[in-house]
Amino acid sequence: MADIDNKDQAEMDPADMEDVEEVEEEETGEDVNSKARQLTVQMMQNPQVLAALQERLDGLVGSPSGYMESLPKIVKRRVNALKNLQVKCAHIEAKFYEEVHELERKYAAMYQPLFDKRSDIVKGSYEPADDECEWKADEEEELTEEMKEKAKVEEEKKDEEKEDPKGIPEFWLTVFKNVDLLSDMLQEHDEPILKHLQDIKVKFSDAGQPMSFTLEFFFEPNEFFTNTLLTKTYKMRSEPDESDPFSFDGPEIMGCTGCQIDWTKGKNVTLKTIKKKQKHKGRGTVRTVTKTVPNDSFFNFFAPPEVPENGELDEDSEAVLAADFEIGHFIRERIVPRAVLYFTGEAIEDDDDDYDEEGEEADDEEGEEEADEENDPDYDPKV
């Protein structure tokens, strides 16, 4: 706006002067706000300012507000009473989980006849009747009668060309290969052995005994080891830690024990033989030494690190046990109850549905748009 000299101001009507003054004040206010916004943008683009601000915010996260310290002594006393009530809640919760464990034992006995029949079908010791094999497909998967007949003829032709396989070949091996958590443990030399795995069962501790569960792996006779049963037992505890009762969040695994595998000579896949050349310091002669060293294998699952009585483990052992506990829980809670769905891949699709990929992609796109705007030299934050 052009400046108004004193002469023009004297000749103007007082009402007009009020209008001019109001306009000037409004414009001056906008200018101040605009400059403030520009200054803020410049500051936020300064890495040092951002670092200092982030450090300040990090210091605030999770830090006490100071309110508790400011409370009168009589109020703090009452808060301590509430914390004692919370400890009692934790002990009640522990009893709740003990009863849940008892319910698991009860219903495990009801599931087992069905799991036994599943095992018989997989092994080929039981052939299901036609009515047991009928399965209604989803509407979009339904075929016309002509297509069904054509598919049936083709299947019968294929069956004639090859011998009828026994049961469901490689059932459990396929389950393991379909689940990332388990397939990461598998090595190529493990697969021929796991083709002989016939069943996996979960056995809970008896009533009145300390909480535990055992994974039982049943194998048909094979050339690799003489065992027909391999076991892994997980010991659990459902009681708050006296030193930190508020950390209680349900039963936790306290340790696990595997079993001895009686390997056939030359078939132990958990060990490998390597040859190293050694040179004699004095004579300079070279000799070849054969050494046996540990080898990556799924069957190391049955030889977990031992937990010392004091409960202290090195970082590597802690990491191994943490992964081991996760695998044990997953086999118990997901794999054994829903094995056929992991065999077909349907359970894997259900697990994938738990993740909102579209939401994650949308967040990424928003982040990319914001980054593009900030990197754009023509970008005006005021617009």
Short mmCIF file of C-alpha atoms in Angstrom, two decimals:
data_model
loop_
_atom_site.label_atom_id
_atom_site.label_comp_id
_atom_site.label_asym_id
_atom_site.label_seq_id
_atom_site.Cartn_x
_atom_site.Cartn_y
_atom_site.Cartn_z
CA MET A 1 0.00 0.00 0.00
CA ALA A 2 1.35 3.45 -0.96
CA ASP A 3 2.36 5.81 1.88
CA ILE A 4 -0.06 8.68 2.70
CA ASP A 5 1.62 12.07 3.30
CA ASN A 6 0.54 14.48 6.02
CA LYS A 7 -1.26 16.83 3.60
CA ASP A 8 -3.46 14.08 2.24
CA GLN A 9 -4.21 12.93 5.72
CA ALA A 10 -5.35 16.47 6.77
CA GLU A 11 -7.73 16.74 3.81
CA MET A 12 -9.34 13.35 4.41
CA ASP A 13 -12.55 12.91 6.30
CA PRO A 14 -12.01 11.59 9.89
CA ALA A 15 -14.21 8.57 9.13
CA ASP A 16 -12.00 7.77 6.17
CA MET A 17 -8.96 8.10 8.43
CA GLU A 18 -10.41 5.47 10.76
CA ASP A 19 -10.86 3.11 7.81
CA VAL A 20 -7.28 3.69 6.70
CA GLU A 21 -5.90 3.08 10.18
CA GLU A 22 -7.88 -0.15 10.53
CA VAL A 23 -6.65 -1.42 7.18
CA GLU A 24 -3.08 -0.55 8.06
CA GLU A 25 -3.35 -2.40 11.39
CA GLU A 26 -4.81 -5.49 9.69
CA GLU A 27 -2.11 -5.55 7.05
CA THR A 28 0.59 -5.03 9.63
CA GLY A 29 -0.80 -8.01 11.59
CA GLU A 30 -0.70 -10.21 8.48
CA ASP A 31 2.87 -9.16 7.79
CA VAL A 32 3.90 -10.09 11.32
CA ASN A 33 2.20 -13.51 11.06
CA SER A 34 3.75 -14.12 7.64
CA LYS A 35 7.23 -13.27 8.90
CA ALA A 36 6.70 -15.50 11.92
CA ARG A 37 5.69 -18.42 9.69
CA GLN A 38 8.69 -17.89 7.42
CA LEU A 39 11.03 -17.74 10.41
CA THR A 40 9.53 -20.96 11.79
CA VAL A 41 9.98 -22.74 8.44
CA GLN A 42 13.59 -21.57 8.23
CA MET A 43 14.27 -22.78 11.77
CA MET A 44 12.67 -26.16 11.13
CA GLN A 45 14.85 -26.60 8.04
CA ASN A 46 17.97 -26.06 10.14
CA PRO A 47 19.42 -29.49 11.11
CA GLN A 48 20.95 -28.16 14.32
CA VAL A 49 17.62 -26.71 15.46
CA LEU A 50 15.82 -29.95 14.62
CA ALA A 51 18.42 -32.02 16.48
CA ALA A 52 18.13 -29.85 19.56
CA LEU A 53 14.32 -30.04 19.44
CA GLN A 54 14.37 -33.82 19.00
CA GLU A 55 16.76 -34.19 21.94
CA ARG A 56 14.40 -32.11 24.04
CA LEU A 57 11.38 -34.20 23.00
CA ASP A 58 13.24 -37.47 23.62
CA GLY A 59 13.96 -36.28 27.12
CA LEU A 60 10.26 -35.76 27.71
CA VAL A 61 9.13 -39.20 26.50
CA GLY A 62 8.46 -41.49 29.43
CA SER A 63 9.79 -39.03 31.96
CA PRO A 64 7.75 -38.40 35.11
CA SER A 65 5.79 -35.18 35.13
CA GLY A 66 6.85 -34.38 38.68
CA TYR A 67 3.25 -34.50 39.79
CA MET A 68 3.83 -37.49 42.08
CA GLU A 69 6.70 -35.73 43.82
CA SER A 70 4.54 -32.70 44.39
CA LEU A 71 1.77 -34.63 46.14
CA PRO A 72 1.29 -34.27 49.90
CA LYS A 73 2.60 -37.14 52.02
CA ILE A 74 -0.91 -38.27 52.93
CA VAL A 75 -1.84 -38.61 49.22
CA LYS A 76 1.36 -40.55 48.43
CA ARG A 77 0.41 -42.89 51.25
CA ARG A 78 -2.92 -43.60 49.55
CA VAL A 79 -1.19 -44.16 46.20
CA ASN A 80 0.97 -46.82 47.89
CA ALA A 81 -2.25 -48.50 49.01
CA LEU A 82 -3.40 -48.59 45.38
CA LYS A 83 -0.10 -50.19 44.33
CA ASN A 84 -0.54 -52.88 46.97
CA LEU A 85 -4.01 -53.55 45.54
CA GLN A 86 -2.42 -53.85 42.09
CA VAL A 87 -0.02 -56.51 43.37
CA LYS A 88 -2.99 -58.50 44.68
CA CYS A 89 -4.61 -58.15 41.24
CA ALA A 90 -1.47 -59.62 39.67
CA HIS A 91 -1.67 -62.66 41.96
CA ILE A 92 -5.35 -63.16 41.09
CA GLU A 93 -4.44 -62.90 37.40
CA ALA A 94 -1.79 -65.58 37.91
CA LYS A 95 -4.46 -67.90 39.35
CA PHE A 96 -6.66 -67.11 36.36
CA TYR A 97 -3.94 -68.31 33.97
CA GLU A 98 -3.45 -71.45 36.04
CA GLU A 99 -7.12 -72.27 35.54
CA VAL A 100 -6.80 -71.48 31.83
CA HIS A 101 -4.01 -74.07 31.71
CA GLU A 102 -6.36 -76.58 33.31
CA LEU A 103 -8.98 -75.78 30.67
CA GLU A 104 -6.38 -76.31 27.96
CA ARG A 105 -5.65 -79.75 29.39
CA LYS A 106 -9.36 -80.57 29.46
CA TYR A 107 -10.02 -79.52 25.87
CA ALA A 108 -6.77 -81.04 24.61
CA ALA A 109 -8.23 -84.42 25.57
CA MET A 110 -11.36 -83.59 23.52
CA TYR A 111 -9.33 -82.54 20.47
CA GLN A 112 -6.99 -85.52 20.56
CA PRO A 113 -9.30 -88.13 18.92
CA LEU A 114 -9.65 -85.77 15.95
CA PHE A 115 -5.90 -85.19 15.79
CA ASP A 116 -5.32 -88.96 16.01
CA LYS A 117 -7.62 -89.49 13.04
CA ARG A 118 -5.76 -86.75 11.17
CA SER A 119 -2.53 -88.60 11.88
CA ASP A 120 -3.97 -91.88 10.61
CA ILE A 121 -5.03 -90.22 7.35
CA VAL A 122 -1.63 -88.56 6.90
CA LYS A 123 0.21 -91.85 7.56
CA GLY A 124 -2.13 -93.79 5.31
CA SER A 125 -3.33 -96.19 8.00
CA TYR A 126 -6.90 -94.97 7.54
CA GLU A 127 -8.69 -94.22 4.28
CA PRO A 128 -11.52 -91.70 4.77
CA ALA A 129 -14.93 -92.57 3.36
CA ASP A 130 -16.49 -90.57 0.49
CA ASP A 131 -18.74 -88.58 2.79
CA GLU A 132 -15.71 -87.57 4.89
CA CYS A 133 -13.96 -86.25 1.79
CA GLU A 134 -16.79 -84.07 0.50
CA TRP A 135 -15.92 -80.38 0.70
CA LYS A 136 -18.12 -77.57 -0.53
CA ALA A 137 -15.99 -75.05 -2.40
CA ASP A 138 -16.60 -71.33 -2.29
CA GLU A 139 -19.15 -70.04 -4.82
CA GLU A 140 -16.48 -68.43 -6.99
CA GLU A 141 -14.64 -71.78 -7.09
CA GLU A 142 -17.67 -73.82 -8.13
CA LEU A 143 -17.38 -75.36 -11.58
CA THR A 144 -19.98 -76.29 -14.17
CA GLU A 145 -20.96 -79.93 -14.36
CA GLU A 146 -19.11 -80.26 -17.67
CA MET A 147 -15.91 -78.85 -16.22
CA LYS A 148 -16.23 -81.04 -13.13
CA GLU A 149 -16.59 -84.14 -15.30
CA LYS A 150 -13.62 -83.14 -17.41
CA ALA A 151 -11.49 -82.51 -14.32
CA LYS A 152 -12.55 -85.86 -12.87
CA VAL A 153 -11.52 -87.72 -16.04
CA GLU A 154 -8.14 -85.97 -16.06
CA GLU A 155 -7.54 -86.80 -12.41
CA GLU A 156 -8.42 -90.47 -12.97
CA LYS A 157 -6.06 -90.55 -15.94
CA LYS A 158 -3.23 -89.11 -13.83
CA ASP A 159 -3.95 -91.61 -11.06
CA GLU A 160 -3.71 -94.46 -13.56
CA GLU A 161 -0.35 -93.20 -14.81
CA LYS A 162 1.25 -93.22 -11.34
CA GLU A 163 0.97 -95.50 -8.36
CA ASP A 164 -1.32 -94.50 -5.53
CA PRO A 165 0.73 -92.72 -2.85
CA LYS A 166 0.29 -93.69 0.77
CA GLY A 167 -1.55 -91.18 2.97
CA ILE A 168 -0.49 -87.57 2.38
CA PRO A 169 3.20 -87.56 1.46
CA GLU A 170 5.46 -84.92 3.02
CA PHE A 171 2.56 -83.44 5.00
CA TRP A 172 4.55 -82.03 7.93
CA LEU A 173 7.55 -81.11 5.80
CA THR A 174 5.22 -79.03 3.62
CA VAL A 175 3.76 -77.37 6.72
CA PHE A 176 7.25 -76.44 7.91
CA LYS A 177 8.28 -75.10 4.51
CA ASN A 178 5.12 -72.99 4.29
CA VAL A 179 5.75 -71.20 7.59
CA ASP A 180 8.55 -68.63 7.57
CA LEU A 181 9.30 -69.06 11.26
CA LEU A 182 10.00 -72.76 10.70
CA SER A 183 11.38 -72.70 7.17
CA ASP A 184 14.17 -70.41 8.37
CA MET A 185 15.34 -73.28 10.58
CA LEU A 186 15.30 -75.87 7.80
CA GLN A 187 18.42 -76.83 5.93
CA GLU A 188 18.50 -78.85 2.74
CA HIS A 189 19.93 -81.86 4.61
CA ASP A 190 16.99 -81.74 7.06
CA GLU A 191 14.30 -82.29 4.43
CA PRO A 192 14.91 -86.01 3.72
CA ILE A 193 14.58 -86.64 7.48
CA LEU A 194 11.41 -84.59 7.95
CA LYS A 195 9.75 -86.57 5.18
CA HIS A 196 9.54 -89.32 7.82
CA LEU A 197 7.76 -87.08 10.38
CA GLN A 198 4.30 -88.57 10.87
CA ASP A 199 2.74 -86.47 13.61
CA ILE A 200 3.25 -83.71 16.19
CA LYS A 201 1.33 -83.74 19.46
CA VAL A 202 1.10 -81.39 22.44
CA LYS A 203 1.09 -82.98 25.87
CA PHE A 204 0.21 -80.83 28.91
CA SER A 205 1.44 -81.41 32.45
CA ASP A 206 -0.82 -83.41 34.75
CA ALA A 207 -3.19 -81.74 37.20
CA GLY A 208 -1.42 -80.52 40.30
CA GLN A 209 2.00 -80.58 38.60
CA PRO A 210 4.03 -77.46 37.69
CA MET A 211 2.85 -75.87 34.45
CA SER A 212 4.55 -77.26 31.36
CA PHE A 213 3.86 -78.63 27.91
CA THR A 214 5.74 -81.11 25.76
CA LEU A 215 5.94 -81.19 21.96
CA GLU A 216 6.10 -84.78 20.72
CA PHE A 217 7.47 -85.46 17.21
CA PHE A 218 6.63 -88.95 15.94
CA PHE A 219 8.79 -90.47 13.16
CA GLU A 220 8.42 -93.61 11.16
CA PRO A 221 11.48 -95.91 11.05
CA ASN A 222 14.20 -94.28 8.98
CA GLU A 223 17.88 -94.50 8.11
CA PHE A 224 18.90 -91.37 10.04
CA PHE A 225 18.20 -92.21 13.70
CA THR A 226 16.67 -95.01 15.73
CA ASN A 227 14.25 -92.81 17.73
CA THR A 228 10.59 -92.99 16.84
CA LEU A 229 9.78 -90.12 19.23
CA LEU A 230 11.63 -86.83 19.78
CA THR A 231 10.44 -84.51 22.55
CA LYS A 232 10.87 -80.92 23.68
CA THR A 233 9.46 -79.85 27.07
CA TYR A 234 8.80 -76.23 28.05
CA LYS A 235 8.55 -75.36 31.75
CA MET A 236 6.28 -72.45 32.56
CA ARG A 237 5.52 -70.20 35.51
CA SER A 238 2.39 -68.23 36.28
CA GLU A 239 3.22 -66.06 39.25
CA PRO A 240 4.39 -62.47 39.60
CA ASP A 241 8.06 -61.81 40.23
CA GLU A 242 8.36 -60.58 43.82
CA SER A 243 11.03 -58.05 42.81
CA ASP A 244 8.90 -56.68 39.93
CA PRO A 245 5.25 -57.77 40.32
CA PHE A 246 3.89 -55.14 37.92
CA SER A 247 5.74 -56.75 34.99
CA PHE A 248 3.52 -59.85 35.16
CA ASP A 249 1.75 -60.39 31.86
CA GLY A 250 0.65 -64.00 31.98
CA PRO A 251 2.55 -67.31 32.05
CA GLU A 252 6.16 -67.21 30.91
CA ILE A 253 8.50 -69.99 29.82
CA MET A 254 11.26 -70.49 32.38
CA GLY A 255 13.27 -73.06 30.48
CA CYS A 256 13.15 -76.02 28.12
CA THR A 257 14.74 -79.42 27.75
CA GLY A 258 15.23 -81.44 24.60
CA CYS A 259 16.11 -85.08 24.12
CA GLN A 260 18.96 -87.21 22.90
CA ILE A 261 18.85 -88.20 19.25
CA ASP A 262 20.37 -91.61 18.56
CA TRP A 263 21.88 -90.90 15.17
CA THR A 264 22.90 -93.64 12.79
CA LYS A 265 26.64 -93.55 12.15
CA GLY A 266 27.47 -90.96 9.52
CA LYS A 267 23.92 -89.51 9.46
CA ASN A 268 24.14 -86.84 12.18
CA VAL A 269 23.18 -83.63 10.35
CA THR A 270 23.84 -81.45 13.42
CA LEU A 271 27.59 -82.04 12.98
CA LYS A 272 29.89 -81.69 10.02
CA THR A 273 33.45 -82.75 9.36
CA ILE A 274 35.98 -80.25 8.09
CA LYS A 275 39.64 -80.68 7.10
CA LYS A 276 42.28 -78.17 8.08
CA LYS A 277 45.92 -78.03 7.08
CA GLN A 278 48.47 -77.44 9.82
CA LYS A 279 52.12 -76.49 9.28
CA HIS A 280 54.77 -77.60 11.78
CA LYS A 281 56.67 -74.59 13.11
CA GLY A 282 60.03 -76.30 13.28
CA ARG A 283 60.14 -78.84 10.46
CA GLY A 284 57.82 -76.98 8.10
CA THR A 285 55.92 -80.13 7.30
CA VAL A 286 52.18 -79.90 6.58
CA ARG A 287 49.54 -82.28 7.86
CA THR A 288 45.77 -82.46 7.35
CA VAL A 289 43.63 -82.57 10.47
CA THR A 290 39.97 -83.62 10.48
CA LYS A 291 37.70 -81.81 12.93
CA THR A 292 34.03 -82.22 13.79
CA VAL A 293 32.14 -78.93 14.27
CA PRO A 294 28.48 -77.95 14.83
CA ASN A 295 26.30 -77.69 11.74
CA ASP A 296 23.11 -75.68 11.14
CA SER A 297 20.07 -77.94 11.32
CA PHE A 298 16.45 -77.96 12.43
CA PHE A 299 17.34 -80.82 14.76
CA ASN A 300 19.40 -78.46 16.93
CA PHE A 301 15.91 -77.54 18.19
CA PHE A 302 16.14 -80.62 20.43
CA ALA A 303 19.38 -79.44 22.09
CA PRO A 304 18.62 -75.97 23.50
CA PRO A 305 21.10 -74.09 25.74
CA GLU A 306 20.86 -75.10 29.38
CA VAL A 307 19.66 -72.44 31.78
CA PRO A 308 21.99 -72.31 34.84
CA GLU A 309 20.50 -72.38 38.32
CA ASN A 310 21.19 -68.67 38.81
CA GLY A 311 19.25 -67.98 35.60
CA GLU A 312 22.06 -65.90 34.10
CA LEU A 313 22.81 -66.43 30.40
CA ASP A 314 25.11 -64.76 27.91
CA GLU A 315 23.54 -62.64 25.17
CA ASP A 316 23.85 -65.33 22.48
CA SER A 317 22.16 -67.97 24.64
CA GLU A 318 19.41 -65.52 25.61
CA ALA A 319 18.74 -64.77 21.94
CA VAL A 320 18.64 -68.49 21.07
CA LEU A 321 16.24 -69.25 23.93
CA ALA A 322 13.99 -66.28 23.10
CA ALA A 323 13.64 -67.55 19.52
CA ASP A 324 13.20 -71.11 20.79
CA PHE A 325 10.35 -70.08 23.11
CA GLU A 326 8.62 -68.25 20.28
CA ILE A 327 8.85 -71.30 18.04
CA GLY A 328 7.61 -73.63 20.78
CA HIS A 329 4.58 -71.45 21.47
CA PHE A 330 3.81 -71.14 17.76
CA ILE A 331 3.93 -74.90 17.19
CA ARG A 332 1.71 -75.48 20.22
CA GLU A 333 -0.85 -72.72 19.59
CA ARG A 334 -1.03 -72.55 15.80
CA ILE A 335 0.70 -75.37 13.92
CA VAL A 336 -0.68 -78.42 15.75
CA PRO A 337 -4.32 -77.22 15.97
CA ARG A 338 -4.46 -75.96 12.35
CA ALA A 339 -1.91 -78.13 10.53
CA VAL A 340 -4.03 -78.80 7.42
CA LEU A 341 -4.56 -75.07 6.86
CA TYR A 342 -0.82 -74.46 6.96
CA PHE A 343 -0.37 -77.40 4.58
CA THR A 344 -2.80 -75.86 2.06
CA GLY A 345 -1.56 -72.31 2.73
CA GLU A 346 -4.95 -71.01 3.86
CA ALA A 347 -3.74 -70.23 7.39
CA ILE A 348 -0.82 -68.28 5.95
CA GLU A 349 -3.26 -66.08 4.02
CA ASP A 350 -5.21 -65.52 7.24
CA ASP A 351 -2.00 -64.51 9.03
CA ASP A 352 -1.19 -62.08 6.22
CA ASP A 353 -4.65 -60.52 6.55
CA ASP A 354 -3.70 -59.42 10.07
CA TYR A 355 -1.46 -56.78 8.53
CA ASP A 356 -2.95 -53.66 6.98
CA GLU A 357 -0.66 -53.32 3.98
CA GLU A 358 -2.82 -50.64 2.37
CA GLY A 359 -2.58 -48.51 5.48
CA GLU A 360 1.18 -48.89 5.53
CA GLU A 361 1.43 -48.01 1.87
CA ALA A 362 -0.81 -45.00 2.40
CA ASP A 363 1.41 -43.81 5.22
CA ASP A 364 4.46 -44.25 3.01
CA GLU A 365 2.83 -42.31 0.19
CA GLU A 366 1.95 -39.47 2.53
CA GLY A 367 5.52 -39.41 3.78
CA GLU A 368 6.83 -39.34 0.21
CA GLU A 369 4.49 -36.47 -0.67
CA GLU A 370 5.64 -34.47 2.34
CA ALA A 371 9.27 -35.13 1.48
CA ASP A 372 8.70 -34.07 -2.14
CA GLU A 373 7.05 -30.86 -1.00
CA GLU A 374 9.90 -30.01 1.33
CA ASN A 375 12.47 -30.67 -1.40
CA ASP A 376 10.56 -28.57 -3.94
CA PRO A 377 12.27 -25.12 -4.22
CA ASP A 378 8.96 -23.58 -5.32
CA TYR A 379 7.02 -25.01 -2.38
CA ASP A 380 5.41 -22.32 -0.26
CA PRO A 381 4.35 -23.59 3.21
CA LYS A 382 1.84 -20.75 3.52
CA VAL A 383 -0.26 -22.03 0.61
#
